mmCIF file of C-alpha atoms in Angstrom:
data_model
loop_
_atom_site.group_PDB
_atom_site.id
_atom_site.type_symbol
_atom_site.label_atom_id
_atom_site.label_comp_id
_atom_site.label_asym_id
_atom_site.label_seq_id
_atom_site.Cartn_x
_atom_site.Cartn_y
_atom_site.Cartn_z
ATOM 1 C CA MET A 1 0.099 23.300 2.264
ATOM 2 C CA LYS A 2 -1.583 25.402 -0.395
ATOM 3 C CA VAL A 3 -2.962 22.461 -2.365
ATOM 4 C CA ARG A 4 -6.599 21.602 -1.755
ATOM 5 C CA ILE A 5 -8.445 18.346 -2.374
ATOM 6 C CA SER A 6 -12.202 17.891 -2.615
ATOM 7 C CA ASN A 7 -14.339 16.191 0.002
ATOM 8 C CA GLY A 8 -14.982 13.450 -2.558
ATOM 9 C CA MET A 9 -11.245 12.792 -2.759
ATOM 10 C CA PHE A 10 -11.103 12.682 1.033
ATOM 11 C CA MET A 11 -13.842 10.051 1.083
ATOM 12 C CA ALA A 12 -12.049 8.078 -1.624
ATOM 13 C CA LEU A 13 -8.762 8.207 0.309
ATOM 14 C CA ILE A 14 -10.497 6.836 3.423
ATOM 15 C CA ILE A 15 -12.007 3.941 1.473
ATOM 16 C CA ASN A 16 -8.727 3.083 -0.248
ATOM 17 C CA MET A 17 -6.756 3.451 2.978
ATOM 18 C CA VAL A 18 -8.674 0.599 4.615
ATOM 19 C CA TYR A 19 -9.915 -1.647 1.809
ATOM 20 C CA ALA A 20 -6.799 -3.476 0.610
ATOM 21 C CA LYS A 21 -5.551 -4.822 3.938
ATOM 22 C CA ALA A 22 -9.064 -5.286 5.342
ATOM 23 C CA ILE A 23 -10.018 -7.810 2.644
ATOM 24 C CA GLY A 24 -6.501 -9.142 2.141
ATOM 25 C CA LEU A 25 -5.107 -9.994 5.582
ATOM 26 C CA THR A 26 -7.637 -8.999 8.219
ATOM 27 C CA GLN A 27 -10.352 -11.514 7.388
ATOM 28 C CA GLY A 28 -8.027 -14.481 7.802
ATOM 29 C CA SER A 29 -6.906 -13.200 11.209
ATOM 30 C CA MET A 30 -10.488 -12.826 12.420
ATOM 31 C CA ALA A 31 -11.549 -16.190 10.961
ATOM 32 C CA ARG A 32 -8.852 -17.918 12.991
ATOM 33 C CA GLU A 33 -10.331 -16.392 16.166
ATOM 34 C CA VAL A 34 -14.119 -16.366 15.706
ATOM 35 C CA GLY A 35 -14.801 -18.633 12.730
ATOM 36 C CA SER A 36 -17.963 -17.798 10.806
ATOM 37 C CA ASP A 37 -18.603 -14.786 13.045
ATOM 38 C CA LEU A 38 -15.854 -12.886 11.210
ATOM 39 C CA TRP A 39 -18.465 -10.841 9.357
ATOM 40 C CA ILE A 40 -19.986 -9.787 12.688
ATOM 41 C CA SER A 41 -16.557 -8.667 13.924
ATOM 42 C CA THR A 42 -16.160 -6.684 10.715
ATOM 43 C CA LEU A 43 -19.480 -4.921 11.368
ATOM 44 C CA PHE A 44 -18.418 -4.074 14.910
ATOM 45 C CA ALA A 45 -15.125 -2.714 13.596
ATOM 46 C CA SER A 46 -16.932 -0.517 11.059
ATOM 47 C CA ILE A 47 -19.051 1.006 13.819
ATOM 48 C CA GLN A 48 -15.981 1.586 15.965
ATOM 49 C CA GLY A 49 -14.118 3.036 12.984
ATOM 50 C CA CYS A 50 -16.961 5.476 12.373
ATOM 51 C CA LEU A 51 -16.827 6.592 16.012
ATOM 52 C CA MET A 52 -13.048 7.005 15.777
ATOM 53 C CA MET A 53 -13.406 9.179 12.693
ATOM 54 C CA VAL A 54 -16.191 11.311 14.218
ATOM 55 C CA PHE A 55 -14.079 11.906 17.326
ATOM 56 C CA THR A 56 -10.999 12.737 15.261
ATOM 57 C CA ILE A 57 -12.834 15.229 13.044
ATOM 58 C CA PHE A 58 -14.493 16.804 16.096
ATOM 59 C CA ILE A 59 -11.051 17.500 17.537
ATOM 60 C CA MET A 60 -9.574 18.778 14.287
ATOM 61 C CA ARG A 61 -12.490 21.145 13.639
ATOM 62 C CA ARG A 62 -11.665 23.075 16.809
ATOM 63 C CA SER A 63 -8.847 24.602 14.779
ATOM 64 C CA PRO A 64 -9.541 23.524 11.178
ATOM 65 C CA GLU A 65 -6.658 25.386 9.547
ATOM 66 C CA PHE A 66 -4.108 23.315 11.480
ATOM 67 C CA ASN A 67 -3.048 19.694 11.036
ATOM 68 C CA ILE A 68 -2.223 17.519 14.023
ATOM 69 C CA PHE A 69 1.316 18.913 14.309
ATOM 70 C CA GLU A 70 0.370 22.589 14.045
ATOM 71 C CA HIS A 71 -2.511 21.906 16.428
ATOM 72 C CA GLY A 72 -0.017 20.498 18.945
ATOM 73 C CA GLU A 73 2.297 23.466 18.493
ATOM 74 C CA LEU A 74 -0.577 25.808 19.201
ATOM 75 C CA LEU A 75 -1.369 23.967 22.429
ATOM 76 C CA LEU A 76 2.043 23.206 23.948
ATOM 77 C CA GLY A 77 4.726 24.612 21.673
ATOM 78 C CA LYS A 78 7.206 23.433 19.066
ATOM 79 C CA TRP A 79 8.821 20.619 21.034
ATOM 80 C CA PHE A 80 5.478 18.997 21.701
ATOM 81 C CA ALA A 81 4.677 19.265 17.983
ATOM 82 C CA LYS A 82 7.997 17.606 17.144
ATOM 83 C CA LEU A 83 7.266 14.808 19.615
ATOM 84 C CA VAL A 84 3.861 14.266 18.010
ATOM 85 C CA GLY A 85 5.567 14.277 14.598
ATOM 86 C CA LEU A 86 7.893 11.507 15.770
ATOM 87 C CA ILE A 87 4.980 9.455 17.151
ATOM 88 C CA VAL A 88 2.988 9.813 13.934
ATOM 89 C CA PHE A 89 6.069 8.890 11.892
ATOM 90 C CA LEU A 90 6.536 5.722 13.960
ATOM 91 C CA PHE A 91 2.856 4.909 13.438
ATOM 92 C CA PHE A 92 3.217 5.032 9.665
ATOM 93 C CA VAL A 93 6.476 3.090 9.795
ATOM 94 C CA GLY A 94 4.521 0.384 11.579
ATOM 95 C CA ALA A 95 1.692 0.686 9.057
ATOM 96 C CA THR A 96 4.178 0.121 6.233
ATOM 97 C CA GLY A 97 4.791 -3.411 7.463
ATOM 98 C CA ALA A 98 1.070 -4.167 7.119
ATOM 99 C CA VAL A 99 0.491 -2.489 3.747
ATOM 100 C CA PHE A 100 3.658 -3.953 2.187
ATOM 101 C CA THR A 101 2.645 -7.413 3.377
ATOM 102 C CA THR A 102 -0.771 -6.976 1.789
ATOM 103 C CA LEU A 103 0.431 -5.853 -1.639
ATOM 104 C CA ILE A 104 3.596 -7.905 -1.989
ATOM 105 C CA TYR A 105 2.083 -11.207 -0.842
ATOM 106 C CA HIS A 106 -0.742 -10.740 -3.340
ATOM 107 C CA LEU A 107 1.752 -10.376 -6.169
ATOM 108 C CA LYS A 108 4.516 -12.733 -5.087
ATOM 109 C CA ASP A 109 2.594 -15.658 -3.607
ATOM 110 C CA TYR A 110 -0.007 -15.890 -6.381
ATOM 111 C CA PHE A 111 1.732 -14.643 -9.531
ATOM 112 C CA LEU A 112 5.531 -14.511 -9.349
ATOM 113 C CA PRO A 113 6.661 -16.829 -6.532
ATOM 114 C CA GLU A 114 10.156 -17.184 -7.992
ATOM 115 C CA ALA A 115 10.782 -13.435 -8.196
ATOM 116 C CA PRO A 116 12.905 -11.919 -5.397
ATOM 117 C CA THR A 117 11.042 -9.946 -2.747
ATOM 118 C CA LEU A 118 13.410 -7.036 -3.297
ATOM 119 C CA LEU A 119 12.019 -6.608 -6.824
ATOM 120 C CA PHE A 120 8.515 -5.949 -5.491
ATOM 121 C CA VAL A 121 9.771 -3.662 -2.733
ATOM 122 C CA ALA A 122 11.781 -1.638 -5.255
ATOM 123 C CA ALA A 123 8.766 -1.320 -7.567
ATOM 124 C CA VAL A 124 6.513 -0.145 -4.738
ATOM 125 C CA LEU A 125 9.190 2.304 -3.578
ATOM 126 C CA ILE A 126 9.569 3.843 -7.042
ATOM 127 C CA ILE A 127 5.806 4.183 -7.548
ATOM 128 C CA GLY A 128 5.329 5.681 -4.075
ATOM 129 C CA VAL A 129 8.126 8.231 -4.513
ATOM 130 C CA PHE A 130 6.883 9.181 -7.975
ATOM 131 C CA ALA A 131 3.381 9.815 -6.590
ATOM 132 C CA LEU A 132 4.643 11.907 -3.677
ATOM 133 C CA TYR A 133 6.554 14.238 -5.989
ATOM 134 C CA HIS A 134 3.287 14.902 -7.829
ATOM 135 C CA GLY A 135 1.457 15.657 -4.582
ATOM 136 C CA ILE A 136 -1.645 14.682 -2.674
ATOM 137 C CA GLU A 137 -4.016 16.069 -5.296
ATOM 138 C CA VAL A 138 -2.801 13.525 -7.834
ATOM 139 C CA ILE A 139 -3.038 10.746 -5.221
ATOM 140 C CA GLY A 140 -6.579 11.913 -4.459
ATOM 141 C CA ARG A 141 -7.555 11.608 -8.133
ATOM 142 C CA MET A 142 -6.081 8.122 -8.207
ATOM 143 C CA ALA A 143 -8.121 7.264 -5.105
ATOM 144 C CA LEU A 144 -11.311 8.174 -6.987
ATOM 145 C CA ILE A 145 -10.358 5.675 -9.708
ATOM 146 C CA GLY A 146 -9.517 3.221 -6.925
ATOM 147 C CA VAL A 147 -13.070 3.465 -5.563
ATOM 148 C CA PHE A 148 -14.416 2.626 -9.018
ATOM 149 C CA SER A 149 -12.087 -0.393 -9.116
ATOM 150 C CA ILE A 150 -13.264 -1.478 -5.668
ATOM 151 C CA LEU A 151 -16.883 -1.218 -6.768
ATOM 152 C CA MET A 152 -16.229 -3.265 -9.911
ATOM 153 C CA LEU A 153 -14.293 -5.890 -7.972
ATOM 154 C CA ASN A 154 -17.121 -6.272 -5.465
ATOM 155 C CA ILE A 155 -19.739 -6.587 -8.198
ATOM 156 C CA LEU A 156 -17.705 -9.244 -9.988
ATOM 157 C CA ILE A 157 -17.034 -11.234 -6.827
ATOM 158 C CA ILE A 158 -20.774 -11.229 -6.027
ATOM 159 C CA LEU A 159 -21.703 -12.393 -9.523
ATOM 160 C CA GLY A 160 -19.075 -15.117 -9.443
ATOM 161 C CA SER A 161 -19.880 -16.418 -5.958
ATOM 162 C CA LEU A 162 -23.623 -16.393 -5.455
ATOM 163 C CA ASN A 163 -24.186 -19.791 -7.063
ATOM 164 C CA GLN A 164 -21.775 -21.350 -4.527
ATOM 165 C CA PHE A 165 -22.943 -19.374 -1.512
ATOM 166 C CA ASP A 166 -24.438 -21.374 1.378
ATOM 167 C CA ILE A 167 -25.939 -19.220 4.111
ATOM 168 C CA ARG A 168 -25.895 -22.170 6.505
ATOM 169 C CA GLU A 169 -22.111 -21.724 6.788
ATOM 170 C CA LEU A 170 -22.784 -18.448 8.646
ATOM 171 C CA MET A 171 -24.816 -20.234 11.317
ATOM 172 C CA PRO A 172 -25.026 -20.175 14.242
ATOM 173 C CA VAL A 173 -24.234 -16.510 14.864
ATOM 174 C CA PHE A 174 -22.309 -15.487 17.984
ATOM 175 C CA ARG A 175 -20.904 -18.992 18.200
ATOM 176 C CA PHE A 176 -17.934 -17.726 20.230
ATOM 177 C CA GLY A 177 -19.914 -15.119 22.161
ATOM 178 C CA LEU A 178 -20.398 -11.379 21.812
ATOM 179 C CA VAL A 179 -17.245 -10.482 23.728
ATOM 180 C CA SER A 180 -15.052 -12.659 21.508
ATOM 181 C CA ASP A 181 -16.558 -11.146 18.360
ATOM 182 C CA ILE A 182 -15.943 -7.620 19.618
ATOM 183 C CA TRP A 183 -12.385 -8.507 20.662
ATOM 184 C CA ALA A 184 -11.632 -9.985 17.232
ATOM 185 C CA SER A 185 -12.678 -6.686 15.643
ATOM 186 C CA ARG A 186 -9.374 -5.185 16.833
ATOM 187 C CA HIS A 187 -7.709 -6.560 13.691
ATOM 188 C CA ASN A 188 -10.030 -4.529 11.475
ATOM 189 C CA ASN A 189 -9.768 -1.537 13.826
ATOM 190 C CA THR A 190 -6.100 -1.206 12.890
ATOM 191 C CA ASP A 191 -7.239 -0.573 9.301
ATOM 192 C CA TRP A 192 -9.595 2.190 10.432
ATOM 193 C CA ALA A 193 -6.786 3.547 12.606
ATOM 194 C CA MET A 194 -4.719 4.193 9.469
ATOM 195 C CA ALA A 195 -7.634 6.176 8.032
ATOM 196 C CA THR A 196 -8.134 8.317 11.137
ATOM 197 C CA MET A 197 -4.413 9.026 11.508
ATOM 198 C CA MET A 198 -4.270 9.994 7.833
ATOM 199 C CA ALA A 199 -7.212 12.340 8.425
ATOM 200 C CA MET A 200 -5.373 14.116 11.246
ATOM 201 C CA VAL A 201 -2.543 14.878 8.825
ATOM 202 C CA ILE A 202 -4.459 15.879 5.683
ATOM 203 C CA LEU A 203 -7.739 17.420 6.910
ATOM 204 C CA PRO A 204 -6.534 21.047 6.610
ATOM 205 C CA VAL A 205 -6.076 20.560 2.844
ATOM 206 C CA VAL A 206 -9.630 19.235 2.426
ATOM 207 C CA LYS A 207 -12.014 21.897 1.125
ATOM 208 C CA ASP A 208 -14.962 23.142 3.174
ATOM 209 C CA ASN A 209 -14.421 22.028 6.769
ATOM 210 C CA ASN A 210 -18.181 22.274 7.332
ATOM 211 C CA THR A 211 -18.589 19.025 5.383
ATOM 212 C CA TRP A 212 -15.664 17.147 6.951
ATOM 213 C CA MET A 213 -17.924 15.218 9.310
ATOM 214 C CA ARG A 214 -20.283 14.115 6.550
ATOM 215 C CA SER A 215 -17.427 13.169 4.230
ATOM 216 C CA GLY A 216 -15.532 11.312 6.951
ATOM 217 C CA THR A 217 -18.487 9.278 8.166
ATOM 218 C CA SER A 218 -19.631 8.583 4.595
ATOM 219 C CA GLY A 219 -16.157 7.325 3.735
ATOM 220 C CA ILE A 220 -16.157 5.008 6.755
ATOM 221 C CA LEU A 221 -19.669 3.689 6.112
ATOM 222 C CA LEU A 222 -19.057 3.087 2.395
ATOM 223 C CA GLY A 223 -15.693 1.502 3.135
ATOM 224 C CA GLY A 224 -17.298 -0.731 5.749
ATOM 225 C CA LEU A 225 -20.013 -1.740 3.288
ATOM 226 C CA PHE A 226 -17.439 -2.638 0.620
ATOM 227 C CA ILE A 227 -15.387 -4.623 3.142
ATOM 228 C CA VAL A 228 -18.114 -6.549 5.008
ATOM 229 C CA LEU A 229 -19.191 -8.172 1.757
ATOM 230 C CA TRP A 230 -15.965 -10.223 1.729
ATOM 231 C CA PRO A 231 -16.245 -12.027 5.087
ATOM 232 C CA ILE A 232 -19.880 -12.873 4.329
ATOM 233 C CA LEU A 233 -18.938 -14.413 0.981
ATOM 234 C CA GLU A 234 -15.794 -16.065 2.316
ATOM 235 C CA ALA A 235 -17.693 -17.726 5.153
ATOM 236 C CA GLY A 236 -20.543 -18.745 2.846
ATOM 237 C CA VAL A 237 -18.402 -20.004 -0.047
ATOM 238 C CA LEU A 238 -15.005 -21.049 1.330
ATOM 239 C CA THR A 239 -16.229 -21.679 4.917
ATOM 240 C CA ALA A 240 -14.597 -19.941 7.865
ATOM 241 C CA GLU A 241 -12.213 -22.869 8.466
ATOM 242 C CA VAL A 242 -10.743 -22.590 4.973
ATOM 243 C CA THR A 243 -10.603 -18.777 5.162
ATOM 244 C CA GLY A 244 -8.533 -18.966 8.326
ATOM 245 C CA GLN A 245 -5.949 -21.207 6.656
ATOM 246 C CA TYR A 246 -4.807 -18.542 4.206
ATOM 247 C CA ILE A 247 -2.726 -15.420 4.730
ATOM 248 C CA ILE A 248 -4.386 -13.753 1.719
ATOM 249 C CA SER A 249 -7.871 -15.225 1.965
ATOM 250 C CA CYS A 250 -9.388 -12.898 -0.652
ATOM 251 C CA MET A 251 -7.210 -14.421 -3.382
ATOM 252 C CA GLN A 252 -8.513 -17.877 -2.558
ATOM 253 C CA MET A 253 -11.977 -16.374 -2.756
ATOM 254 C CA ALA A 254 -11.129 -15.017 -6.202
ATOM 255 C CA ARG A 255 -10.009 -18.480 -7.278
ATOM 256 C CA SER A 256 -13.373 -19.904 -6.263
ATOM 257 C CA ALA A 257 -15.453 -17.362 -8.194
ATOM 258 C CA GLU A 258 -16.556 -17.960 -11.772
ATOM 259 C CA ILE A 259 -18.911 -16.444 -14.334
ATOM 260 C CA GLY A 260 -20.315 -18.564 -17.142
ATOM 261 C CA LEU A 261 -18.056 -20.842 -19.172
ATOM 262 C CA PHE A 262 -15.100 -18.567 -19.789
ATOM 263 C CA ILE A 263 -14.178 -16.672 -16.621
ATOM 264 C CA HIS A 264 -13.383 -19.407 -14.121
ATOM 265 C CA ARG A 265 -10.621 -17.833 -12.072
ATOM 266 C CA TYR A 266 -10.484 -14.247 -10.948
ATOM 267 C CA GLU A 267 -6.844 -13.837 -9.933
ATOM 268 C CA MET A 268 -5.845 -11.485 -12.765
ATOM 269 C CA ILE A 269 -9.104 -9.525 -12.542
ATOM 270 C CA MET A 270 -8.679 -9.369 -8.776
ATOM 271 C CA ILE A 271 -5.154 -8.001 -8.884
ATOM 272 C CA ALA A 272 -5.957 -5.519 -11.677
ATOM 273 C CA PHE A 273 -8.702 -3.867 -9.614
ATOM 274 C CA PHE A 274 -7.080 -4.470 -6.231
ATOM 275 C CA SER A 275 -3.692 -2.930 -7.027
ATOM 276 C CA LEU A 276 -4.964 0.643 -7.344
ATOM 277 C CA SER A 277 -6.378 0.532 -3.830
ATOM 278 C CA ALA A 278 -3.270 -1.150 -2.395
ATOM 279 C CA LEU A 279 -0.924 1.325 -4.086
ATOM 280 C CA THR A 280 -2.986 4.274 -2.844
ATOM 281 C CA GLN A 281 -2.610 2.841 0.646
ATOM 282 C CA VAL A 282 1.167 2.731 0.208
ATOM 283 C CA MET A 283 1.312 6.256 -1.228
ATOM 284 C CA MET A 284 -0.653 7.791 1.643
ATOM 285 C CA THR A 285 1.472 5.922 4.186
ATOM 286 C CA PHE A 286 4.585 7.419 2.573
ATOM 287 C CA PHE A 287 2.969 10.856 2.357
ATOM 288 C CA CYS A 288 1.877 11.031 6.003
ATOM 289 C CA ALA A 289 5.243 9.745 7.225
ATOM 290 C CA THR A 290 7.037 12.374 5.114
ATOM 291 C CA ILE A 291 4.874 15.211 6.466
ATOM 292 C CA SER A 292 5.619 13.952 9.992
ATOM 293 C CA VAL A 293 9.364 14.079 9.436
ATOM 294 C CA GLN A 294 9.019 17.517 7.849
ATOM 295 C CA LYS A 295 7.543 18.766 11.117
ATOM 296 C CA VAL A 296 10.166 17.052 13.244
ATOM 297 C CA LEU A 297 12.968 18.671 11.227
ATOM 298 C CA GLY A 298 11.192 22.022 10.899
ATOM 299 C CA LEU A 299 11.396 22.111 7.098
ATOM 300 C CA LYS A 300 9.273 24.367 4.892
ATOM 301 C CA GLU A 301 8.945 21.769 2.099
ATOM 302 C CA TYR A 302 8.517 18.014 2.328
ATOM 303 C CA LYS A 303 9.879 17.115 -1.120
ATOM 304 C CA PRO A 304 13.591 17.110 -0.139
ATOM 305 C CA ILE A 305 12.972 14.283 2.335
ATOM 306 C CA ILE A 306 10.640 12.125 0.234
ATOM 307 C CA ILE A 307 13.375 9.710 -0.861
ATOM 308 C CA PRO A 308 15.091 9.205 2.542
ATOM 309 C CA VAL A 309 11.781 8.727 4.366
ATOM 310 C CA SER A 310 10.500 6.345 1.686
ATOM 311 C CA LEU A 311 13.720 4.341 1.909
ATOM 312 C CA VAL A 312 13.321 3.977 5.672
ATOM 313 C CA LEU A 313 9.718 2.827 5.334
ATOM 314 C CA SER A 314 10.538 0.454 2.472
ATOM 315 C CA SER A 315 13.445 -1.066 4.395
ATOM 316 C CA TRP A 316 11.141 -1.813 7.312
ATOM 317 C CA GLY A 317 8.492 -3.211 4.985
ATOM 318 C CA TYR A 318 11.115 -5.389 3.274
ATOM 319 C CA TRP A 319 12.268 -6.835 6.608
ATOM 320 C CA VAL A 320 8.696 -7.625 7.631
ATOM 321 C CA VAL A 321 7.657 -9.372 4.409
ATOM 322 C CA LEU A 322 10.811 -11.479 4.113
ATOM 323 C CA ASP A 323 9.346 -14.045 6.505
ATOM 324 C CA HIS A 324 5.644 -15.017 6.327
ATOM 325 C CA HIS A 325 5.444 -16.161 9.934
ATOM 326 C CA ARG A 326 7.134 -12.998 11.186
ATOM 327 C CA ALA A 327 4.828 -10.809 9.065
ATOM 328 C CA ILE A 328 1.622 -12.399 10.353
ATOM 329 C CA HIS A 329 2.839 -12.462 13.954
ATOM 330 C CA TYR A 330 3.769 -8.775 13.706
ATOM 331 C CA ILE A 331 0.443 -7.765 12.144
ATOM 332 C CA GLU A 332 -1.681 -9.768 14.594
ATOM 333 C CA THR A 333 0.181 -8.766 17.772
ATOM 334 C CA TYR A 334 2.642 -5.861 17.792
ATOM 335 C CA TRP A 335 0.904 -3.841 15.093
ATOM 336 C CA VAL A 336 -2.463 -4.091 16.859
ATOM 337 C CA ALA A 337 -0.935 -2.709 20.076
ATOM 338 C CA ILE A 338 0.963 0.074 18.287
ATOM 339 C CA ALA A 339 -1.877 1.147 16.025
ATOM 340 C CA MET A 340 -4.637 1.221 18.620
ATOM 341 C CA SER A 341 -2.601 2.869 21.363
ATOM 342 C CA ILE A 342 -1.563 5.737 19.060
ATOM 343 C CA ALA A 343 -4.781 6.108 17.044
ATOM 344 C CA VAL A 344 -6.921 6.190 20.198
ATOM 345 C CA GLY A 345 -4.452 7.723 22.643
ATOM 346 C CA LEU A 346 -3.410 10.705 20.532
ATOM 347 C CA PRO A 347 -6.947 12.051 19.871
ATOM 348 C CA LEU A 348 -7.799 11.546 23.543
ATOM 349 C CA LEU A 349 -4.696 13.506 24.561
ATOM 350 C CA TYR A 350 -5.626 16.342 22.181
ATOM 351 C CA PHE A 351 -9.178 16.339 23.520
ATOM 352 C CA ILE A 352 -7.956 16.740 27.103
ATOM 353 C CA LEU A 353 -5.408 19.406 26.127
ATOM 354 C CA GLY A 354 -8.123 21.249 24.226
ATOM 355 C CA LEU A 355 -10.226 21.397 27.379
ATOM 356 C CA LEU A 356 -7.281 22.682 29.397
ATOM 357 C CA PHE A 357 -6.190 25.303 26.855
ATOM 358 C CA LYS A 358 -9.459 26.471 25.330
ATOM 359 C CA LYS A 359 -8.268 30.047 24.990
ATOM 360 C CA LYS A 360 -5.392 29.035 22.703
ATOM 361 C CA LEU A 361 -7.779 27.331 20.299
ATOM 362 C CA LYS A 362 -10.306 30.143 20.126
ATOM 363 C CA GLY A 363 -9.816 32.546 17.306
ATOM 364 C CA SER A 364 -6.738 30.837 15.863
ATOM 365 C CA THR A 365 -6.700 31.740 12.174
ATOM 366 C CA ALA A 366 -3.094 32.155 11.075
ATOM 367 C CA GLN A 367 -0.923 29.249 10.006
ATOM 368 C CA ILE A 368 1.956 28.510 12.363
#
């Protein structure tokens, strides 16, 4: 890849990659497990996500000119790189089920319930394919606008909710115990897993590898700050019991917010600012899956396979979102196991291989 994106774009991509699902689906899942402690679980997840990103960047900086596939080829050869490409592709196929559920349920359940699901899937597919043909630099610029939208959305939700906020709803803390709160953080950890896996694919195109660590950790910390606001407000305004009753709890939160006499319901404002982040999440899922397949097939360019890969991912996403119960069960069970085993296991494997084959990593400067 000859295209380069700035470290600011990298930070913005991290924030957008986690924000949409983290406030849309994750909070309801955690509320059903730990009640008003959901904001504590979110804090634990942010810390764990930061550690995951630091570890990932540490591994990638051992050979900064290579992405995860080229890194694997350097260590164990082409077939190992192809195997890693297949694993990463399966990861982003799984991620598609979560990100499609987030975006499509926001639009269909709250705005156009009579519209067929296929209409939303087709729209997301077209937008994702269009973005991929323009490249990661364009997606990175959109992510910067997405961060602005996230900031505006958070400011508005604070202004519209403070007069209804009751801090007593957050008490007592650690009601279900420390272990339960940490265990519930696994739902949010899957969101950070998407960010770290994305980083392993795109880091070589990020300018100035000396600032990768600062940009990566800053992206995680800012993203965590933007996200943790929601469970605090949801528990203090809606109560944890009500939050846990909704698939898309943030939309119910938006319905409860109001400013003055004229802006009483935030749904349209919410979706206007939210959509940029959710679409960026979809685009990067498509992009990383396409780069994975490119490596598996040994192609020089990824553009010829954008449409077939996007169709595969969209078909899976369509199947997942067709049934609400199936979607939530998948996201809360199978997706947690898939995401965490790959996002933690793959960096650990590369760390061990790096220790065993130090000589291969030293002095590697040419692209494979």
